[in-house]
Coordinates of C-alpha atoms and ligand atoms in Angstrom, one line a residue:
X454 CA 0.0 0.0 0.0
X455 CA 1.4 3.1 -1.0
X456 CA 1.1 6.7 0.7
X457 CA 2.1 10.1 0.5
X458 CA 3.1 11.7 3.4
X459 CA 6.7 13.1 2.3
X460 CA 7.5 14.3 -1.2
X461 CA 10.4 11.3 -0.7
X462 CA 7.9 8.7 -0.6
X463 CA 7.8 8.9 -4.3
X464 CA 10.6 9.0 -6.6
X465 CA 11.5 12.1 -9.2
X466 CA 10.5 9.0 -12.2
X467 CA 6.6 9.3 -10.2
X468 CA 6.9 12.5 -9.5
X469 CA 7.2 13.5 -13.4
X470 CA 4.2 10.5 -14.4
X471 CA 2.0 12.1 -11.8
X472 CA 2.8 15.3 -13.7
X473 CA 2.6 14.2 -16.8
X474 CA -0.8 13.0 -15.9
X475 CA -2.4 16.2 -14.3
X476 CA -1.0 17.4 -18.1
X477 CA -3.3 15.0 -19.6
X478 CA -6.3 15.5 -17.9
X479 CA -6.2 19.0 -18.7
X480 CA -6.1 17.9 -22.5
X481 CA -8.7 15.6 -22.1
X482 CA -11.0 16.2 -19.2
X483 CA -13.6 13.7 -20.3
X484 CA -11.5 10.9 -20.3
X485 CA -11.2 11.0 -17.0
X486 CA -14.6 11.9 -16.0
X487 CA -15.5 8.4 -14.4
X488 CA -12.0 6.7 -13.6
X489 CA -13.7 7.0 -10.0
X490 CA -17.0 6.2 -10.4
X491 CA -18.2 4.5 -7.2
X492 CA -15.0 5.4 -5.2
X493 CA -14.8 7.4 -1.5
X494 CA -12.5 10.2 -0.7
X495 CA -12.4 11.2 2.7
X496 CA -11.5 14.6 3.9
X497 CA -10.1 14.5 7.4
X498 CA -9.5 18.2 8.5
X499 CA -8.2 19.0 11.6
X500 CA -7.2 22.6 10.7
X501 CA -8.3 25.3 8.7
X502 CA -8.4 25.0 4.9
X503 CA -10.2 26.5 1.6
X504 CA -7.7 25.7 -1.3
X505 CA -6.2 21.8 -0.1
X506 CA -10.1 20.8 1.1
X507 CA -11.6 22.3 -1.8
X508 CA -8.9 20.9 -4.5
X509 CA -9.2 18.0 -3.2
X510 CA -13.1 17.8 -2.8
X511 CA -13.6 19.0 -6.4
X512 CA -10.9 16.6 -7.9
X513 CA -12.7 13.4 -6.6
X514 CA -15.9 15.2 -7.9
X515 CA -14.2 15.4 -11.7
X516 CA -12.8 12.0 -11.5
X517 CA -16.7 10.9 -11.1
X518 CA -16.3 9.9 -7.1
X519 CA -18.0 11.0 -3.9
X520 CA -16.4 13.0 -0.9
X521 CA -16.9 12.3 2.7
X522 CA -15.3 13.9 5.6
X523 CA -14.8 16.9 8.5
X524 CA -13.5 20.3 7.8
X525 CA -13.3 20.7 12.2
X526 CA -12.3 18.5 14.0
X527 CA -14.7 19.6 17.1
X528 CA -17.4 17.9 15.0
X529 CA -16.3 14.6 14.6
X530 CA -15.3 12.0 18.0
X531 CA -12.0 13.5 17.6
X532 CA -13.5 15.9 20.5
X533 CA -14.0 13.3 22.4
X534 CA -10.3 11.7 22.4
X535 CA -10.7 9.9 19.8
X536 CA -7.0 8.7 18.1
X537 CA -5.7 9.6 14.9
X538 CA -4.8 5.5 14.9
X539 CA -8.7 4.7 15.8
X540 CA -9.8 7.2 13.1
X541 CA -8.2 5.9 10.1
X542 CA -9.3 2.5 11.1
X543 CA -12.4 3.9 11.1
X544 CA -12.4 5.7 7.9
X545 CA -10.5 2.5 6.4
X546 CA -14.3 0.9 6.1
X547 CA -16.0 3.6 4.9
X548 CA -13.6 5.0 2.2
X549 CA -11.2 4.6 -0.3
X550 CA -8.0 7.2 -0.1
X551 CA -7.8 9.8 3.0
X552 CA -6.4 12.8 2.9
X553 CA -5.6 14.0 5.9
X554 CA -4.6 17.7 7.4
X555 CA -3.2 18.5 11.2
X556 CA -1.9 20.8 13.4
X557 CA -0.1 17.9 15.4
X558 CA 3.2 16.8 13.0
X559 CA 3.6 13.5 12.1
X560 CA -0.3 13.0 12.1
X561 CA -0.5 11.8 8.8
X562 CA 2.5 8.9 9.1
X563 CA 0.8 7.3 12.4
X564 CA -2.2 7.3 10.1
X565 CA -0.5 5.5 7.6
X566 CA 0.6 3.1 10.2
X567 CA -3.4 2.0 10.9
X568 CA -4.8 2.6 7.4
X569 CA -5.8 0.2 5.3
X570 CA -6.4 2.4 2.4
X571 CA -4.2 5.1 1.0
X572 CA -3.2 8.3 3.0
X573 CA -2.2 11.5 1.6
X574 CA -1.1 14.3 4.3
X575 CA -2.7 17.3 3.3
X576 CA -0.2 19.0 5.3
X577 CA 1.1 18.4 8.9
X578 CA 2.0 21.1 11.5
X579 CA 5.3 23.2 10.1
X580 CA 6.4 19.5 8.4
X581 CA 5.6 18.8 4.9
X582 CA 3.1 19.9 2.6
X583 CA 3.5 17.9 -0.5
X584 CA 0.9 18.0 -2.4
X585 CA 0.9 21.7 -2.5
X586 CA 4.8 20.8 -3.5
X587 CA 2.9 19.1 -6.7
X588 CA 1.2 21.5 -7.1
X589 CA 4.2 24.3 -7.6
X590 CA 5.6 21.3 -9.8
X591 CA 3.0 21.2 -12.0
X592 CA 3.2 25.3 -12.2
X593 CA 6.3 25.8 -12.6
X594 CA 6.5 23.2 -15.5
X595 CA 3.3 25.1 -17.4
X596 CA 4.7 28.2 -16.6
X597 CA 8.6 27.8 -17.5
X598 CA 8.6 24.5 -19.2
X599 CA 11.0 22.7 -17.4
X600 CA 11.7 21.2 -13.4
X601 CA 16.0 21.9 -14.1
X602 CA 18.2 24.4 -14.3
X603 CA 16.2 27.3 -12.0
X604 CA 17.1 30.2 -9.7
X605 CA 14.7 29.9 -6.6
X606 CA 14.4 32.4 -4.3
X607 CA 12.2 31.5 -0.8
X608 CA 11.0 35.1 0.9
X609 CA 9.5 35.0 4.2
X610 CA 8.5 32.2 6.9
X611 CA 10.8 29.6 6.1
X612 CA 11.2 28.1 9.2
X613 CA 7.5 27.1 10.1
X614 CA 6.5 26.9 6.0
X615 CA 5.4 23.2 5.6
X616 CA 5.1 24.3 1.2
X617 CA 9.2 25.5 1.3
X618 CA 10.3 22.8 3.0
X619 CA 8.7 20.0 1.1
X620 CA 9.6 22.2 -2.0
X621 CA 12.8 22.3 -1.5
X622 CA 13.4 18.4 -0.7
X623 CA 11.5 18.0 -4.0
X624 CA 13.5 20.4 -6.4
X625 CA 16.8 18.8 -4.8
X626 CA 16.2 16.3 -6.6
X627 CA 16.2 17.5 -10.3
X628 CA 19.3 19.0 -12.2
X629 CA 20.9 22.8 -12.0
X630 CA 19.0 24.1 -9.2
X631 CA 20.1 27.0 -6.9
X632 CA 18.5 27.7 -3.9
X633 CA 18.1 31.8 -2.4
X634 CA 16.4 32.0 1.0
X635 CA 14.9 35.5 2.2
X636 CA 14.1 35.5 5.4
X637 CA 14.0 37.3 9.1
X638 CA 17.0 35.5 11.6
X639 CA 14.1 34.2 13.6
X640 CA 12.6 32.6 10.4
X641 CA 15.6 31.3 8.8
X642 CA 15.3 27.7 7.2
X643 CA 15.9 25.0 9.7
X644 CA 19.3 24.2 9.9
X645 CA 18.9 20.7 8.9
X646 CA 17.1 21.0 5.5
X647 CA 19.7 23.4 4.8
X648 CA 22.5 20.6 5.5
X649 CA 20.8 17.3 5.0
X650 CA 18.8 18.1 2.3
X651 CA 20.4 21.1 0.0
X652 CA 24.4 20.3 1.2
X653 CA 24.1 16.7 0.7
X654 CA 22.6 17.3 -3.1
X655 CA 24.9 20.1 -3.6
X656 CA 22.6 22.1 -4.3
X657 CA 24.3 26.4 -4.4
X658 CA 22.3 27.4 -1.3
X659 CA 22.5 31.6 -0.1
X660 CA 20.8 33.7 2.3
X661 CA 20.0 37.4 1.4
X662 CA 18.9 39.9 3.2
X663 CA 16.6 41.6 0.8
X664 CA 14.7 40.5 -2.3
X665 CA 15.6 43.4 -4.3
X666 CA 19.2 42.3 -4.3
X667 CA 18.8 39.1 -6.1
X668 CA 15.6 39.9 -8.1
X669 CA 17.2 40.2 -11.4
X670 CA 18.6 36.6 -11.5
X671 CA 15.6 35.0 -9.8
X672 CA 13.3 32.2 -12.0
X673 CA 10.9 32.0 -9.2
X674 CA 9.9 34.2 -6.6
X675 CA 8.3 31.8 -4.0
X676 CA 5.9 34.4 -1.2
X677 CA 5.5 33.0 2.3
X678 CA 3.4 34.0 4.8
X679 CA 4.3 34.4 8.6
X680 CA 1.8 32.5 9.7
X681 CA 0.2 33.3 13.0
X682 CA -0.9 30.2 14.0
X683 CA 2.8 29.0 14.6
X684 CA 3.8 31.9 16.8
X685 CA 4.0 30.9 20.5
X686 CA 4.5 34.5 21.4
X687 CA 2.5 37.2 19.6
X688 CA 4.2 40.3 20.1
X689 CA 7.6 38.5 17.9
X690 CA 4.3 37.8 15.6
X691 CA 3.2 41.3 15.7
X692 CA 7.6 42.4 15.1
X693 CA 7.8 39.9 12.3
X694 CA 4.9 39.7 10.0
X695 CA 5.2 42.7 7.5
X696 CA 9.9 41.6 6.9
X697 CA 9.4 41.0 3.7
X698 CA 6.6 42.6 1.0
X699 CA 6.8 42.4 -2.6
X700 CA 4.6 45.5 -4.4
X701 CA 4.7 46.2 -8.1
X702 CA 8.0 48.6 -7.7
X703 CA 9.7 45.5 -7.0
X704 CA 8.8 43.7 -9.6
X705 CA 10.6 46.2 -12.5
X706 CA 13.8 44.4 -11.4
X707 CA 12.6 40.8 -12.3
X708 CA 13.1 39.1 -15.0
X709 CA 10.3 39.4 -17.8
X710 CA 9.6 35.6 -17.7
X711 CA 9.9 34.5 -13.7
X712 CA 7.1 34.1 -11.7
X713 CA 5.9 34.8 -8.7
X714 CA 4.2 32.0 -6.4
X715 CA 2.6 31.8 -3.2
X716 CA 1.0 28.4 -1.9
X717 CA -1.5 31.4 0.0
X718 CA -3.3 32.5 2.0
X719 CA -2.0 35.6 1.7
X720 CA -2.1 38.6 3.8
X721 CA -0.1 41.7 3.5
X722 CA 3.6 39.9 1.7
X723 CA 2.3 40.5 -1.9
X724 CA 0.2 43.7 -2.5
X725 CA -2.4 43.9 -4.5
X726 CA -0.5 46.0 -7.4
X727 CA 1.3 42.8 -8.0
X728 CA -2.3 40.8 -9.0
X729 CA -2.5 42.0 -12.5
X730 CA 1.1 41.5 -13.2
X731 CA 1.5 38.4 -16.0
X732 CA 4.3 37.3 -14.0
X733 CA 1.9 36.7 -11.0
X734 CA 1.2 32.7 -11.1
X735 CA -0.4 32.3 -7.8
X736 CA -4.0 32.0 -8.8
X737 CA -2.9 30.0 -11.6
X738 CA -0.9 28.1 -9.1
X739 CA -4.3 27.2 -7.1
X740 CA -5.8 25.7 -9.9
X741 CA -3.2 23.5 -10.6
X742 CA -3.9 22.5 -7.4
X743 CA -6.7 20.8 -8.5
X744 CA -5.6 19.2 -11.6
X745 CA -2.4 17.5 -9.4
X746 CA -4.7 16.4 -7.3
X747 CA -6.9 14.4 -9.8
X748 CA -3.8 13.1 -11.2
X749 CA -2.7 11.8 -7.4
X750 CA -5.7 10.4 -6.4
X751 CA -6.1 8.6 -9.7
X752 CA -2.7 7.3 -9.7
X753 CA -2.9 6.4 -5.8
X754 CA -6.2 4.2 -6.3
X755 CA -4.4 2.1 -9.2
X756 CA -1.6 1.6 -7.1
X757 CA -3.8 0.3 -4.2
X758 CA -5.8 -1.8 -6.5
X759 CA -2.2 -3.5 -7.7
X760 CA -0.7 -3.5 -4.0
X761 CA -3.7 -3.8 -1.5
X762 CA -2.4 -3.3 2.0
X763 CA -1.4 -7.0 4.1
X764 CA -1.2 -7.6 7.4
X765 CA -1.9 -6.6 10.9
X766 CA -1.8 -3.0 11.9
X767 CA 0.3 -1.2 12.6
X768 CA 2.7 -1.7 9.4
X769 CA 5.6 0.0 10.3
X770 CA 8.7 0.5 8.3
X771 CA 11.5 -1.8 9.2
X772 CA 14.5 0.9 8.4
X773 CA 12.9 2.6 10.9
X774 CA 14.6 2.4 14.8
X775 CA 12.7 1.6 17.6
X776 CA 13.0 3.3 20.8
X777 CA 11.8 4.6 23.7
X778 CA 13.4 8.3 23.7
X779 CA 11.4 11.4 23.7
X780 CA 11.1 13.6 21.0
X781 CA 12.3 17.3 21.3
X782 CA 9.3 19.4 19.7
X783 CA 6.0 19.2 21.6
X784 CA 4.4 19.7 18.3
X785 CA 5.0 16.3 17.3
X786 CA 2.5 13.1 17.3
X787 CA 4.9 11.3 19.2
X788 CA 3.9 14.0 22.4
X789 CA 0.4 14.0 21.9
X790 CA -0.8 10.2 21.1
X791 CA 0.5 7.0 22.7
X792 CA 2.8 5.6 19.4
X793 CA 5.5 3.8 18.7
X794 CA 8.4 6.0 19.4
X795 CA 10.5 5.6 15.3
X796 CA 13.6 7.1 14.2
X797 CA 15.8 7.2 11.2
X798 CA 19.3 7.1 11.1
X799 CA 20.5 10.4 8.8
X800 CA 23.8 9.7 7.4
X801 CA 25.5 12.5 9.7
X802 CA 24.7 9.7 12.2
X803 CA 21.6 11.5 14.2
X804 CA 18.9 10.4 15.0
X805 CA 15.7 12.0 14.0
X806 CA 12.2 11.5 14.8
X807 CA 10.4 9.6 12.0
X808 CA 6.9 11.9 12.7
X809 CA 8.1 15.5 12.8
X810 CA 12.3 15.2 12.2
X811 CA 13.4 16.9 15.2
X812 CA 16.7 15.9 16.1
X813 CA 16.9 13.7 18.8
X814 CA 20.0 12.0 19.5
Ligands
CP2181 N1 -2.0 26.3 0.2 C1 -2.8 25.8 1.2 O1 -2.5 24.7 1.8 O2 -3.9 26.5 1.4 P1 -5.1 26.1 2.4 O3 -4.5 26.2 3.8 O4 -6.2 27.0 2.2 O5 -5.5 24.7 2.2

């Protein structure tokens, strides 16, 4: 049984067919109009969403299957301590793919644990995010025609942005890319995606202190918001959130051909000026969305279909360690929920959680 949960659960070969396919079903819509007839997505939402619920609700709909779900959590027997490992055993007979969003990190791996049906994290905590990595795949091939050879620059909350850092573990893997990250010293990429992730795939990694100073040799410009919700103390909120604001002035410096993204919401980094601007791909970035997402749930259900899941529950990876430290961040699953306590081995010879990659020995 395959999942999704980290942009490294599939390879770049999968990465490019699920691509490839979203590509198609733009083409031809109506071939794909009942490839899920009779099929069950549920929508397991335990935060806040329009554009990943949505997507993903009207994606099933075009593929011809029905949606089930919550969009809060407080409605569902989550609210009355219900697990995350109970749920999905739950949903297991009622559905046929999950995706699943969460505040708590790591949510969406214990779920795969129990499941006996795909999973797909919809994003977790300050983790991952990959579908909305897909997504910016799939945009930035329509938009620049190619996944290589690209000047990135990441402006704004880079340490608690799920989409960054599951973007950049993604683009790592293709050919000629150079990394430029923008941010505040309190919002600076964690230290080990910078190492583990960009070091280890050589990828030409820099930190700037203003957008305007690399804007000319930018290919992407990818927004960030600082997102409230992650900030423990608001007045460093209240200090932070306007660092870094792109307005149409900006913009004269860029190239005539690189876009600017934004997984959004947005609030106040991108002004409005910047809307009407060609080079603006964000709302052209949501609909994509969509279109990825028919293209992973598609491809997900075949793959079940050729590899239905086997054995008891939990099915846990056997690369992964077993024991009984505690992990670091208290936003992990590992904190919240009684589960096996997992760790992989990095190559640096730490050990990090296997729900939320805090370092931990
Ligand atoms: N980009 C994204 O994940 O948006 P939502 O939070 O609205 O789903």
């Amino acid at each position: 049984m395959r999942h999704l949960i980290d942009t490294t659960d599939i390879s770049v070969q999968e990465i490019d067919q699920i691509i490839a396919t979203a590509l198609d079903i733009i083409e031809n819509r109506a071939k794909y109009s009942e490839v899920c007839k009779g099929k069950k997505l549920a929508t397991l939402f335990y935060e806040p969403s329009t554009r990943t619920r949505l997507s993903f609700t009207s994606a099933m709909m075009e593929l011809g299957g029905n949606v089930l779900g919550f969009s809060d959590a407080a409605s569902s027997s989550v609210s009355k301590g219900e697990t995350v490992a109970d749920t999905v055993r739950v949903l297991s007979c009622f559905a046929d793919i999950i995706a699943m969003r969460h505040s708590v990190e790591g949510a969406p791996l214990v779920a795969s644990h129990y499941s006996r049906i795909p999973i797909v994290n919809a994003g977790d905590g300050s983790h991952a995010h990959p579908t909305q990595t897909l997504t910016d795949l799939l945009t930035i091939r329509r938009e620049l025609g190619r996944l290589n050879n690209l000047t990135i620059g990441f402006c704004g909350d880079l340490k608690f942005g799920r989409t960054v850092h599951s973007l950049i573990k993604a683009l790592s893997r293709y050919e000629g890319i150079n990394v430029v990250l923008i941010a505040p010293e309190e919002l600076r990429l964690p230290s080990y995606i910078r190492r583990e992730v960009c070091d280890k795939n050589n990828i030409p990694t820099r930190e700037v202190a203003t957008m305007e100073e690399v804007m000319p040799e930018l290919d992407i410009l990818y927004m960030t918001r600082v997102q409230k919700e992650r900030f423990l103390d608001e007045e460093e909120f209240e200090r932070l959130k306007d660092s870094f604001v792109l307005n149409a002035d900006k913009l004269k410096a860029a190239k005539k051909d690189m876009i600017v993204l934004h997984p959004l919401p947005r609030v106040n980094e991108i002004t409005r000026d910047v809307d009407n601007d060609p080079r603006a791909a964000y709302f052209r970035q949501v609909e994509n969305g969509k279109f990825v997402r028919m293209a992973l749930i598609y491809t997900l259900l075949k793959w079940a279909e050729e590899h239905p899941a086997e054995g008891e529950t939990p099915r846990l990876d056997h690369s992964l360690v077993h024991n009984d430290w505690e992990c670091s961040s208290r936003q992990c699953i590992s904190n919240r929920e009684d589960v096996d306590k997992l760790f992989h081995l990095t190559d640096d010879g730490d050990y990090r959680c296997a729900y939320c990659e805090a370092k931990c020995k």
